[in-house]
CSV table of C-alpha atoms in Angstrom, one decimal:
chain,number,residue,atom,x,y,z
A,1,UNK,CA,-20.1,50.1,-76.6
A,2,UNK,CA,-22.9,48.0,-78.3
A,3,UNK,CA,-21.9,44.2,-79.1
A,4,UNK,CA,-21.4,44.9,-82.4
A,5,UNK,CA,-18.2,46.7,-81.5
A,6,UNK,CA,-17.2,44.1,-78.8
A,7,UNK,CA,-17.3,41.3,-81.2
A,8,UNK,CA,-14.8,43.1,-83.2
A,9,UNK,CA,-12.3,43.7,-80.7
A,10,UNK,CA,-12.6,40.5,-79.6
A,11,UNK,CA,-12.0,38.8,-82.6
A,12,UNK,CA,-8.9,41.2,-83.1
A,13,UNK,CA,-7.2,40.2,-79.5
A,14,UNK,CA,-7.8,36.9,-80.7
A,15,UNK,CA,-6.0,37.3,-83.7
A,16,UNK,CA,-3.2,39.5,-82.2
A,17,UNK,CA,-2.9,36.5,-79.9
A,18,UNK,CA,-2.6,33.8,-82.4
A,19,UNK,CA,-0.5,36.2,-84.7
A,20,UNK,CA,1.9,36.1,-81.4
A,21,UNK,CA,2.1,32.5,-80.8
A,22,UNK,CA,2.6,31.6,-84.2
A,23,UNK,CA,5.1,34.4,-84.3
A,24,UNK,CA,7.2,32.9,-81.2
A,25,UNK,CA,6.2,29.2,-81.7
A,26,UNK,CA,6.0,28.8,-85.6
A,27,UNK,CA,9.4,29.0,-88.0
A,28,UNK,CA,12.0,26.8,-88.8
A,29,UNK,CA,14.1,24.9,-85.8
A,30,UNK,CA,17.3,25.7,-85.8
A,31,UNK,CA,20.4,25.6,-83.3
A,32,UNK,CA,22.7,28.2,-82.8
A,33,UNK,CA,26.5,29.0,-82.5
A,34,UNK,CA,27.5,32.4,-81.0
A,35,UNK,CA,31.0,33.7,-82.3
A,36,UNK,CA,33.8,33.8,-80.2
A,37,UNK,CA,37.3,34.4,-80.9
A,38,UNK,CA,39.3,31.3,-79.5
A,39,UNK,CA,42.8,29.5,-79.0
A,40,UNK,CA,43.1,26.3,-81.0
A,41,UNK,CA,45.0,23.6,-81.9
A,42,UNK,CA,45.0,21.9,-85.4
A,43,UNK,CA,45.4,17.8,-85.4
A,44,UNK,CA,45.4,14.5,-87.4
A,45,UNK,CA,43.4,12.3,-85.9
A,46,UNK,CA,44.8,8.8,-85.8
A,47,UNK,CA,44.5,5.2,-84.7
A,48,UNK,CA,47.1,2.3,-83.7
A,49,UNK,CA,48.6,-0.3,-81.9
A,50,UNK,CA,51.7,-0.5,-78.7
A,51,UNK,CA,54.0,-2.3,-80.6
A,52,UNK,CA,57.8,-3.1,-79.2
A,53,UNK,CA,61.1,-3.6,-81.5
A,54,UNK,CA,61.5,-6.2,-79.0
A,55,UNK,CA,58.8,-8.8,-77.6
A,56,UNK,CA,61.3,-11.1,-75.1
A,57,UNK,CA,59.9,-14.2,-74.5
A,58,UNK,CA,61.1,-15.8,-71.0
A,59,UNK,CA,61.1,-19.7,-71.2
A,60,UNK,CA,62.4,-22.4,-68.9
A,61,UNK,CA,65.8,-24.4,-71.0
A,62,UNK,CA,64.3,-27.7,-69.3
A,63,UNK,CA,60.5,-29.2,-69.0
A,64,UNK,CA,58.5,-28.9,-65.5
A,65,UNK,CA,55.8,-28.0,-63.4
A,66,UNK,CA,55.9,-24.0,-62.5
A,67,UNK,CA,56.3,-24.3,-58.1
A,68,UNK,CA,56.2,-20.6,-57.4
A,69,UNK,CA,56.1,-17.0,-59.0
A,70,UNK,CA,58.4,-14.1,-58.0
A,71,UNK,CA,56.9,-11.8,-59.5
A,72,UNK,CA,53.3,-10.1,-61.1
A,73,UNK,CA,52.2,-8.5,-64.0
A,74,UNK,CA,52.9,-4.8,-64.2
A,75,UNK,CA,56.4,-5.3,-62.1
A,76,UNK,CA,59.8,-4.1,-63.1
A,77,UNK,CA,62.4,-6.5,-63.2
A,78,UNK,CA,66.6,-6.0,-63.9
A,79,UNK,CA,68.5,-8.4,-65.6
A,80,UNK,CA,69.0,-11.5,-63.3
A,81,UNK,CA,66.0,-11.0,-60.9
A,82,UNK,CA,64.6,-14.0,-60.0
A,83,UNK,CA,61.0,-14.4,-62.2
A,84,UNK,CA,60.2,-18.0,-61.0
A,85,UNK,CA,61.2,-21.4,-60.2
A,86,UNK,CA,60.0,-25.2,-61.2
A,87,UNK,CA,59.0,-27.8,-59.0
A,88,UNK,CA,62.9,-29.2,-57.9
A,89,UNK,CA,62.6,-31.3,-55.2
A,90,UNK,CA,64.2,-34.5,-56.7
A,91,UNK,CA,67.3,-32.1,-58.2
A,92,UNK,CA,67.4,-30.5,-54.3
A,93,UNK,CA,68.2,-34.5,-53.0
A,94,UNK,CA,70.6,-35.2,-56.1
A,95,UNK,CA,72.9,-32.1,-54.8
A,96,UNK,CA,72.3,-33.2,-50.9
A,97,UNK,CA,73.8,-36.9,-52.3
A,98,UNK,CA,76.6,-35.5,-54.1
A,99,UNK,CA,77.5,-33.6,-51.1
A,100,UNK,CA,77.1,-36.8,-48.5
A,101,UNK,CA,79.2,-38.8,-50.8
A,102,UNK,CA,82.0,-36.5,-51.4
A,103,UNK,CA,82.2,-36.2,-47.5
A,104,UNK,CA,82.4,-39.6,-46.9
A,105,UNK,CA,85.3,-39.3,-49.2
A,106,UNK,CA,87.2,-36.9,-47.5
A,107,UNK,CA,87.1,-38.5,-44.3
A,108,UNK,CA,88.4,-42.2,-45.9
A,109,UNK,CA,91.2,-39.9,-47.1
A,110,UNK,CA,91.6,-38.0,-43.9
A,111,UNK,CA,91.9,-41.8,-41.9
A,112,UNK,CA,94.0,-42.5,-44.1
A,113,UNK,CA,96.5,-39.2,-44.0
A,114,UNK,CA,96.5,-39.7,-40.3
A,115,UNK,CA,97.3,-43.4,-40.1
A,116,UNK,CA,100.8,-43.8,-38.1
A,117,UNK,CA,103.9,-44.5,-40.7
A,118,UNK,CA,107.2,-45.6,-40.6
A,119,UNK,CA,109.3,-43.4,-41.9
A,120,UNK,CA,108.8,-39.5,-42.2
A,121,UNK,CA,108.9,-39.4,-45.5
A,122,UNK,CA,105.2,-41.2,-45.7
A,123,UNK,CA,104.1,-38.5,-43.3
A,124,UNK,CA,105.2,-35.9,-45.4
A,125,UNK,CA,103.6,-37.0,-48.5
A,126,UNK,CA,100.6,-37.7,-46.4
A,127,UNK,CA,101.0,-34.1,-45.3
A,128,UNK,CA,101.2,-32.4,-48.8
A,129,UNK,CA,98.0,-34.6,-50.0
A,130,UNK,CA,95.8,-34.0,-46.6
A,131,UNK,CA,96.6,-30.1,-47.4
A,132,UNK,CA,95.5,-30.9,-51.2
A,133,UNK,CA,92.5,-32.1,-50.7
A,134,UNK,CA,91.9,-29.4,-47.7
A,135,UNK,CA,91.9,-26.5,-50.2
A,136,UNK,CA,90.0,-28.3,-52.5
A,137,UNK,CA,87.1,-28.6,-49.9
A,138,UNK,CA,87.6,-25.2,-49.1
A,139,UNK,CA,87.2,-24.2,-52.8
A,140,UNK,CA,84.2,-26.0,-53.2
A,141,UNK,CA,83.0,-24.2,-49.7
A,142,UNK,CA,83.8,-21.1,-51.5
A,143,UNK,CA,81.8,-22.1,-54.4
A,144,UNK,CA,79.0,-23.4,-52.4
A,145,UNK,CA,78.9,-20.0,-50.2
A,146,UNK,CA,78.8,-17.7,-53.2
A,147,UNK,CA,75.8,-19.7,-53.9
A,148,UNK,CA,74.0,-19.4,-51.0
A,149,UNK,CA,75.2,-15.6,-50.9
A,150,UNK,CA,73.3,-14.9,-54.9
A,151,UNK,CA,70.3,-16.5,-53.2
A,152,UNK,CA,70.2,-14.7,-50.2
A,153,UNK,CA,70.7,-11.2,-52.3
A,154,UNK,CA,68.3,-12.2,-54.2
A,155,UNK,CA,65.7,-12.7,-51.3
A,156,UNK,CA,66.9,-9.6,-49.5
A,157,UNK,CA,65.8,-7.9,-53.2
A,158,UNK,CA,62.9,-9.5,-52.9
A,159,UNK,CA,61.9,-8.7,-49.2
A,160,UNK,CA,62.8,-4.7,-50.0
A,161,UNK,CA,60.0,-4.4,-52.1
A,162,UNK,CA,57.9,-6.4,-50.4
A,163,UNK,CA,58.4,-3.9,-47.1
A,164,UNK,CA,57.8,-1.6,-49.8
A,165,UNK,CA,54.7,-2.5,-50.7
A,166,UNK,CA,53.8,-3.2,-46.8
A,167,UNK,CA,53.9,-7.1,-47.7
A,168,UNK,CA,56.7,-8.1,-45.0
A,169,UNK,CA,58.2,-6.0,-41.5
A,170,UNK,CA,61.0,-4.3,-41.8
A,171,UNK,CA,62.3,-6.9,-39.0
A,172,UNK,CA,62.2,-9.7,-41.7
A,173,UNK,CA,64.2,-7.6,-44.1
A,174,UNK,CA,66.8,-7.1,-41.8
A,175,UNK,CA,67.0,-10.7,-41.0
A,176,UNK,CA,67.5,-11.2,-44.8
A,177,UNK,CA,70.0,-8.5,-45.0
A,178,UNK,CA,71.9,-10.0,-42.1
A,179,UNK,CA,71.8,-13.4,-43.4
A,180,UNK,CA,73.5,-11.7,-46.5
A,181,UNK,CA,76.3,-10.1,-43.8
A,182,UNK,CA,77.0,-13.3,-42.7
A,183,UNK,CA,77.5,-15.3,-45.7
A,184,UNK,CA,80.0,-12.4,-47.1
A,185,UNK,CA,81.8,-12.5,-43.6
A,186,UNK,CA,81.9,-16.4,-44.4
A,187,UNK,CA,82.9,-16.2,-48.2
A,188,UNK,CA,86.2,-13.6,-46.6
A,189,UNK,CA,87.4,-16.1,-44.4
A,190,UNK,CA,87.3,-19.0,-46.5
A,191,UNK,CA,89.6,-16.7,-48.9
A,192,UNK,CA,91.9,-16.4,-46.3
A,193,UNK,CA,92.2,-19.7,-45.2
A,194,UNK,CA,92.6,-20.8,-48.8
A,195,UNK,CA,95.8,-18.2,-49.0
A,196,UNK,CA,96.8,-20.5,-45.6
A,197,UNK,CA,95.9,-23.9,-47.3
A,198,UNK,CA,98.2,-22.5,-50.2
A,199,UNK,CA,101.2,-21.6,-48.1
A,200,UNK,CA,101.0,-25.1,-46.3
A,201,UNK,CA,101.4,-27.0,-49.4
A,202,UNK,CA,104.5,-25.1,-50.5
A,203,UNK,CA,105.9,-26.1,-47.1
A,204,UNK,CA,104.7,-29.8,-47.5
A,205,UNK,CA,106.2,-30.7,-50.6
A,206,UNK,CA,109.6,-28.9,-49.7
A,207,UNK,CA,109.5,-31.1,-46.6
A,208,UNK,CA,108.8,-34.3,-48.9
A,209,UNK,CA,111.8,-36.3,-50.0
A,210,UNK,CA,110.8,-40.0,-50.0
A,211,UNK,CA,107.4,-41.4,-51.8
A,212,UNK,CA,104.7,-43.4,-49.7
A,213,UNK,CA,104.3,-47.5,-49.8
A,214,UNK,CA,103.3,-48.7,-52.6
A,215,UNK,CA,100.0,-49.8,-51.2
A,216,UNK,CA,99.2,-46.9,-49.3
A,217,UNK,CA,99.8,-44.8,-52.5
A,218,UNK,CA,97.4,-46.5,-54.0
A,219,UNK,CA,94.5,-45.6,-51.3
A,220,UNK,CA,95.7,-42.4,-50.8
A,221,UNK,CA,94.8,-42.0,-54.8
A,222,UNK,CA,91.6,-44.1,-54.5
A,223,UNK,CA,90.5,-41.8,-52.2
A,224,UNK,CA,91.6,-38.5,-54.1
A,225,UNK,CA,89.6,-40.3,-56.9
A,226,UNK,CA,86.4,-40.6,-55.1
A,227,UNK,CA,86.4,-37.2,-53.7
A,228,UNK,CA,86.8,-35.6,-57.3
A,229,UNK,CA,84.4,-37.7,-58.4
A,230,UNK,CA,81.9,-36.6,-55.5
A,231,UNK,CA,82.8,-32.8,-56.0
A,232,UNK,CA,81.9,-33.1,-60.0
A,233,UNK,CA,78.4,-34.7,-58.6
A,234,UNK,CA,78.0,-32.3,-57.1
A,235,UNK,CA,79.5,-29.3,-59.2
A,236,UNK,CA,76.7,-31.3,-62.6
A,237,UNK,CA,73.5,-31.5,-59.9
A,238,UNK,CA,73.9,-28.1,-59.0
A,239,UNK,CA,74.4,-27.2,-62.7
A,240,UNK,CA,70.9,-29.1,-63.1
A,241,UNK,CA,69.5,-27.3,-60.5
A,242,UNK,CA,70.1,-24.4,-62.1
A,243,UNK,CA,68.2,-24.9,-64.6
A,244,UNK,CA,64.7,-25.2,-62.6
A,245,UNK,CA,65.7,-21.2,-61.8
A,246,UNK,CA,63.9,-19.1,-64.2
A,247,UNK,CA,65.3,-15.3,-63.9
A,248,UNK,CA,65.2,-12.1,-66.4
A,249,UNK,CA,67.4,-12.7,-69.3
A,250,UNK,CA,67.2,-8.3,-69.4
A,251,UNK,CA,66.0,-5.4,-67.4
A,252,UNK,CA,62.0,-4.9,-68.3
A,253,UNK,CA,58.8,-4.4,-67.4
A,254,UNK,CA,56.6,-8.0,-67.1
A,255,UNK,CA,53.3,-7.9,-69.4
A,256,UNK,CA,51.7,-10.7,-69.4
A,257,UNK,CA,52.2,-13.7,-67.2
A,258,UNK,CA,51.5,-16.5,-69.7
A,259,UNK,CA,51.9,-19.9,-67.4
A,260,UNK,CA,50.4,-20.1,-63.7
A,261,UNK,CA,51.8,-22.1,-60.7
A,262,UNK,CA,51.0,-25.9,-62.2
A,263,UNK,CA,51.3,-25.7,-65.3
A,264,UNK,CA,54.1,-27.2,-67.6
A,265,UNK,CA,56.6,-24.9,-68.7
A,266,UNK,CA,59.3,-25.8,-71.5
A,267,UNK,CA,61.7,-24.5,-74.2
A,268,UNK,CA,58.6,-24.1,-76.6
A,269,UNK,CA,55.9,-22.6,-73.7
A,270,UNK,CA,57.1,-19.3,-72.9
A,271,UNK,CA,56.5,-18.7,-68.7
A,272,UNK,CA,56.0,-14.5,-69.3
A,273,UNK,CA,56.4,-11.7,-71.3
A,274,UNK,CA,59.1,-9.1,-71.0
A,275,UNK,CA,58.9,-5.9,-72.9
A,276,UNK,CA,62.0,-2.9,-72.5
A,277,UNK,CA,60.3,0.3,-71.7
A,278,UNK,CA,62.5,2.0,-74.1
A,279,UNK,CA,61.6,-0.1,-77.0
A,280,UNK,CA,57.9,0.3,-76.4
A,281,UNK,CA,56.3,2.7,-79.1
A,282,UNK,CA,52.9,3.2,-80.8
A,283,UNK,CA,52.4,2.3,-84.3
A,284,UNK,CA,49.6,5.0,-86.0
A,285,UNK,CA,47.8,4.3,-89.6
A,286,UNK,CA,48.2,7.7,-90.9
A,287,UNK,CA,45.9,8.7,-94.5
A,288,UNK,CA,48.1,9.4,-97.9
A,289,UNK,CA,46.2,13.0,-97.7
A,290,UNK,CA,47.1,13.6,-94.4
A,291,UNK,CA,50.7,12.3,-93.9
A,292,UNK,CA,51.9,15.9,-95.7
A,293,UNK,CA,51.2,17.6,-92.4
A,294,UNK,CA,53.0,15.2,-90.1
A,295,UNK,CA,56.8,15.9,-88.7
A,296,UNK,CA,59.0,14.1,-87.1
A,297,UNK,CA,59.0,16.0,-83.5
A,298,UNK,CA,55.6,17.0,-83.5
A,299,UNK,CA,53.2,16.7,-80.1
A,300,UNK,CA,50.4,14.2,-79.7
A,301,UNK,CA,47.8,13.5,-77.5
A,302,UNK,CA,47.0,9.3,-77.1
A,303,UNK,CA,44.0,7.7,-74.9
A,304,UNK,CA,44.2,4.1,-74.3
A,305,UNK,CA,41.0,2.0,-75.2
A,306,UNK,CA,42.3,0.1,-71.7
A,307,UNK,CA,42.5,4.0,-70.3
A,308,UNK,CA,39.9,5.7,-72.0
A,309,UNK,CA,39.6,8.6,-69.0
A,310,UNK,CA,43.1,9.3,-69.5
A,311,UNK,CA,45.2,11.6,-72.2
A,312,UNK,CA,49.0,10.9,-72.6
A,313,UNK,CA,51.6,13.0,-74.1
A,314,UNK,CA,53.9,11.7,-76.8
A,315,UNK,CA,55.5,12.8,-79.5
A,316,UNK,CA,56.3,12.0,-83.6
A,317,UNK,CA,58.9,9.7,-83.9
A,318,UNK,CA,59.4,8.2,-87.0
A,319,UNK,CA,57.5,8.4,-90.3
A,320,UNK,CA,57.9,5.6,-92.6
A,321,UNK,CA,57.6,6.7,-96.3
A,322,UNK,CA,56.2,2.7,-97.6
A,323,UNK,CA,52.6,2.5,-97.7
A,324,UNK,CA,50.8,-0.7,-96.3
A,325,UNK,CA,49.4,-2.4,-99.8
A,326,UNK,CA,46.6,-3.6,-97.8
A,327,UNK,CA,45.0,-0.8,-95.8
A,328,UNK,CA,46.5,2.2,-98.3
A,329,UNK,CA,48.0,4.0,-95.3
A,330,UNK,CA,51.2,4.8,-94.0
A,331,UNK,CA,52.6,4.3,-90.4
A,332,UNK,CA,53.8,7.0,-88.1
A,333,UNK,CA,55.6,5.9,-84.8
A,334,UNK,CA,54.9,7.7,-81.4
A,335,UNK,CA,57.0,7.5,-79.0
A,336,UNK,CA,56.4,5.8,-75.5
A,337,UNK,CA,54.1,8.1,-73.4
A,338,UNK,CA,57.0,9.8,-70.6
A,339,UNK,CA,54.2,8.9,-67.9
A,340,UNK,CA,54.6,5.6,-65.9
A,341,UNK,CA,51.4,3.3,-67.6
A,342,UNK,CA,51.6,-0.4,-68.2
A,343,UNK,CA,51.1,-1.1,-71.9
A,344,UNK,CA,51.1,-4.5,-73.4
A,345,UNK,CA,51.7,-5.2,-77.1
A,346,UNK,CA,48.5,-5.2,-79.1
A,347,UNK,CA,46.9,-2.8,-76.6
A,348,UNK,CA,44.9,-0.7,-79.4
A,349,UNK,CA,45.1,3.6,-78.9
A,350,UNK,CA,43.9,6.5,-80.7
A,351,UNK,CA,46.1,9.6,-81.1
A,352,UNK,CA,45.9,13.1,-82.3
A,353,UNK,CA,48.8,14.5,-83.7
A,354,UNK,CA,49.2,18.4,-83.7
A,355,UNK,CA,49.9,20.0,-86.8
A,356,UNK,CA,49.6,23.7,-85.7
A,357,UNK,CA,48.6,26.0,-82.6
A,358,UNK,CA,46.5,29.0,-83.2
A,359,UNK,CA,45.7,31.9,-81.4
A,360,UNK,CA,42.4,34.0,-81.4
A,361,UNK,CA,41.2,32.8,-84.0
A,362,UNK,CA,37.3,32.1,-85.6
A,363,UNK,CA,36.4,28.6,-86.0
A,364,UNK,CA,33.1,26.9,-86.5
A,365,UNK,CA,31.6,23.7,-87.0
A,366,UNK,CA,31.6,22.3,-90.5
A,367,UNK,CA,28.1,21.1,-90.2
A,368,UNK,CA,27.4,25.3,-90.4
A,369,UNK,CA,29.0,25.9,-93.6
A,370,UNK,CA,27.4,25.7,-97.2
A,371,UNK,CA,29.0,25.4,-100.2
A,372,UNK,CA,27.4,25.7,-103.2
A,373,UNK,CA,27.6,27.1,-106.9
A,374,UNK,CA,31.3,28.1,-106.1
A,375,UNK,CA,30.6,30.2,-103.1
A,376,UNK,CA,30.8,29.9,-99.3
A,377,UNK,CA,28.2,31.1,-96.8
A,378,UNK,CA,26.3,30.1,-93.7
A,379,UNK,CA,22.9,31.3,-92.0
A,380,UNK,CA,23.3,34.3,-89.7
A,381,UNK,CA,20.8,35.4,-86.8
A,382,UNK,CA,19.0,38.6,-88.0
A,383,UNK,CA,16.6,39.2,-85.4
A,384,UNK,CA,13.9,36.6,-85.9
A,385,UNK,CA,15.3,35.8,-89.3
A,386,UNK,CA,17.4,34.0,-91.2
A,387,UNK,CA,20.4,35.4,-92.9
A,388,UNK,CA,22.7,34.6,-96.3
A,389,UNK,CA,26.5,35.3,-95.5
A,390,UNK,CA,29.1,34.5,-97.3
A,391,UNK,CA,32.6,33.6,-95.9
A,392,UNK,CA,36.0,32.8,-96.4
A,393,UNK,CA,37.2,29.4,-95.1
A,394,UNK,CA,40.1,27.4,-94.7
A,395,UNK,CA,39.7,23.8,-93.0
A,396,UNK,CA,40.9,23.1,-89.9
A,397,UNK,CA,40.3,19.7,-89.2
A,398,UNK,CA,37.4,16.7,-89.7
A,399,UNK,CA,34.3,18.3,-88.2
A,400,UNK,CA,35.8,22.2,-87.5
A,401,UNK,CA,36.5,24.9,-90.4
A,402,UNK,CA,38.6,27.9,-89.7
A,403,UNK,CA,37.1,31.2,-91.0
A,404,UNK,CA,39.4,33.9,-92.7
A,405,UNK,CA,36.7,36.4,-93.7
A,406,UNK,CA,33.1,37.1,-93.1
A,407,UNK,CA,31.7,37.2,-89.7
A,408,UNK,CA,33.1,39.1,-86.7
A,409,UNK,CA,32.5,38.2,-82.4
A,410,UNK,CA,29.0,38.1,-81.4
A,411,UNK,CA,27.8,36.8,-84.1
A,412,UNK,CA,25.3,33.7,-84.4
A,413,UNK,CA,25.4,31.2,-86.9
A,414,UNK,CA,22.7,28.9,-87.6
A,415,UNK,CA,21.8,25.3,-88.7
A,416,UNK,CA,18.4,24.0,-89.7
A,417,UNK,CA,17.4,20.8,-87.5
A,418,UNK,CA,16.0,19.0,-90.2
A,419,UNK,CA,18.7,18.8,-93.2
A,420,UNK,CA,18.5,21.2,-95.8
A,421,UNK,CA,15.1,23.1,-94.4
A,422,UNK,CA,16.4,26.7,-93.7
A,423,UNK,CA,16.6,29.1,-96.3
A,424,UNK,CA,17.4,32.6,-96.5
A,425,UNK,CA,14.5,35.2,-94.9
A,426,UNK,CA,13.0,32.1,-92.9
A,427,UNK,CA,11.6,32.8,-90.0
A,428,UNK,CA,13.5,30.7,-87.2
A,429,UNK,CA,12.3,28.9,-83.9
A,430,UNK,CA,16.1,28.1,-82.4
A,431,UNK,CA,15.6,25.4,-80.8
A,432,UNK,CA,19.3,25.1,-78.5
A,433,UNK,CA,22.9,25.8,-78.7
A,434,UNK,CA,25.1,23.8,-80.7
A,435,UNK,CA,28.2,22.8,-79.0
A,436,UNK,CA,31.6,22.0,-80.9
């Protein structure tokens, strides 16, 4: 072989060798989208707010400094429970006065009931107003025990779900619970002895047939007079007292604690927040074009901006037919998601309400499809080439297109990088896999 002849072949394995590069390396880039048949679910995609039909304010009736919270945000409370209490300590001594002074009441009537008299008759009357005054201390022990039995319920409440949550031993619970044994034992036999007191009375005044000495009438009813005084003290500071309890006006869950321990709580600075699970729902924005696909009873899918890893299933559960002047859309209400989450009014989500389930179905993306001069088509892989076909479409949703007619499973569809480059016969360089 002279050199003649070498040059030539050399120059054409040159050639061949750029031919091939410029072959694999050179056409349009492109990505790709392989066919295949799927299950799918058609949605409106939406956004929202929680909001509640009711927002329940808890406030204190009074003005003071918060002491001491029951409770935290996220907690359940029922109707009642105990939420928090002011600072009360000057209201605590007012009800300990009242109680020393109608004592020392009692016991200038008691000297006086037991004083010797004269004639029987003064006993007697002396008798039926000792007895009076008895069951009127043992009412107001009856009131005073029921008292001190709602608070101790309330703490033995309290202490089961703080065992619950590991706070307290289960020995302090029981000492609460026991507490609560006593005080019922307590309230029964202060019943009872009331039923006595009552019986004792009867047989007093059937026993009385003359009335007392003037004079000792008169401090026998001086004495009556200071005690009922004393027990209405006492019955108004406990009243008062009252008021520095602040408890759940209904059964909720607590979403935002609004006041901290200090701070000055009143009728016009709420202390927390208190929404009703049940009222809870989430108020979507829904498009005029879009609200014809939407039914009452349909599925949805929410995520939380505050729980954007996690999907919650609702449902449709009211669509209002008045369209918001200012934004042009309509509102569709979702109800609560069934699975336990704290939400908080104002919490903002996004929703995707599904309008229809398919099955096995061909749907691309719409970034594929070409429409133009009244007819549908997208690029096809044909070999190393780009091909023209036309299909029939329907769309599915914002970025998806379901395809009636037109290409089969296998197939690949293709999409020029650069907008608007590829055109039918080009060669292609694909440069990766679109996915939907």
């Amino acid at each position: 072989m002279n050199n003649k002849q070498k040059i030539i072949y050399i120059t054409a394995a040159v050639l061949l060798i750029l031919f091939v590069l410029w072959f694999i390396f050179d056409g349009v880039p492109v990505e790709a989208y392989k066919i295949i048949p799927q299950d799918a679910i058609k949605g409106v995609t939406v956004t929202g707010t929680v909001k509640s039909r009711e927002d329940t304010l808890v406030a204190s009736s009074i003005i003071g400094n918060i002491d001491k919270f029951y409770i935290k945000e996220g907690d359940y409370v029922k109707a009642g429970q105990l939420i928090a209490t002011l600072v009360r300590t000057e209201q605590v001594g007012d009800v300990e006065s009242a109680i020393g002074r109608f004592d020392t009441a009692y016991w200038e009537l008691e000297d006086l009931l037991t004083e010797p008299r004269r004639q029987e008759v003064e006993i007697a009357k002396a008798e039926v107003d000792k007895t009076k005054q008895k069951l009127s201390i043992l009412q107001f022990t009856i009131g005073r025990t029921r008292l001190d039995l709602q608070d101790a319920k309330i703490d033995e409440e309290r202490y089961k779900t703080l065992e619950e949550a590991g706070a307290v031993s289960t020995r302090e619970l029981e000492q609460k619970t026991l507490r609560k044994k006593e005080l019922e034992k307590t309230l029964g036999e202060t019943q009872e002895q009331i039923h006595v007191s009552m019986d004792e009375i009867k047989q007093a005044k059937e026993n009385l047939s003359l009335t007392l000495q003037k004079i000792k009438r008169q401090q026998v009813e001086a004495a009556k007079g200071r005690m009922k005084t004393a027990m209405g003290d006492t019955e108004a500071a406990k009243a008062r007292l009252d008021n520095y309890v602040i408890t759940a006006p209904v059964s909720g869950i607590i979403t935002d604690r609004i006041l901290h321990i200090g701070d000055i709580a009143s009728p016009t600075s709420p202390i927390v927040r208190l929404i009703v699970p049940e009222l809870i729902y989430l108020s979507m924005q829904v498009e005029e074009n879009e609200l014809k696909f939407i039914k009452k009873g349909q599925d949805a899918f929410a995520v939380f901006d505050a729980y954007p890893d996690k999907v919650f299933e609702c449902s449709v559960k009211e669509i209002v037919k008045q369209v918001n002047p200012l934004t042009g859309t309509f509102e569709v209400k979702l109800t609560r998601p069934e699975k336990k989450i704290n939400l908080a009014v104002g919490m903002t989500v996004d929703a995707t309400i599904i309008t229809g389930k398919y099955k096995n179905i061909i749907i691309i993306p719409t970034d594929f499809v070409i429409q133009k001069e009244g007819k549908t088509y997208v690029f096809t892989q044909f070999g190393f080439w780009a091909r023209k076909t036309y299909i029939k479409i329907d769309n599915f949703d914002n970025n998806r297109t379901k395809v009636i007619s037109g290409l089969k499973k296998g197939e690949v569809i293709l999409k020029s990088v650069e907008r608007n480059k590829l055109k039918e016969n080009n060669h292609i360089k694909i440069t990766g896999d679109y996915k939907l």
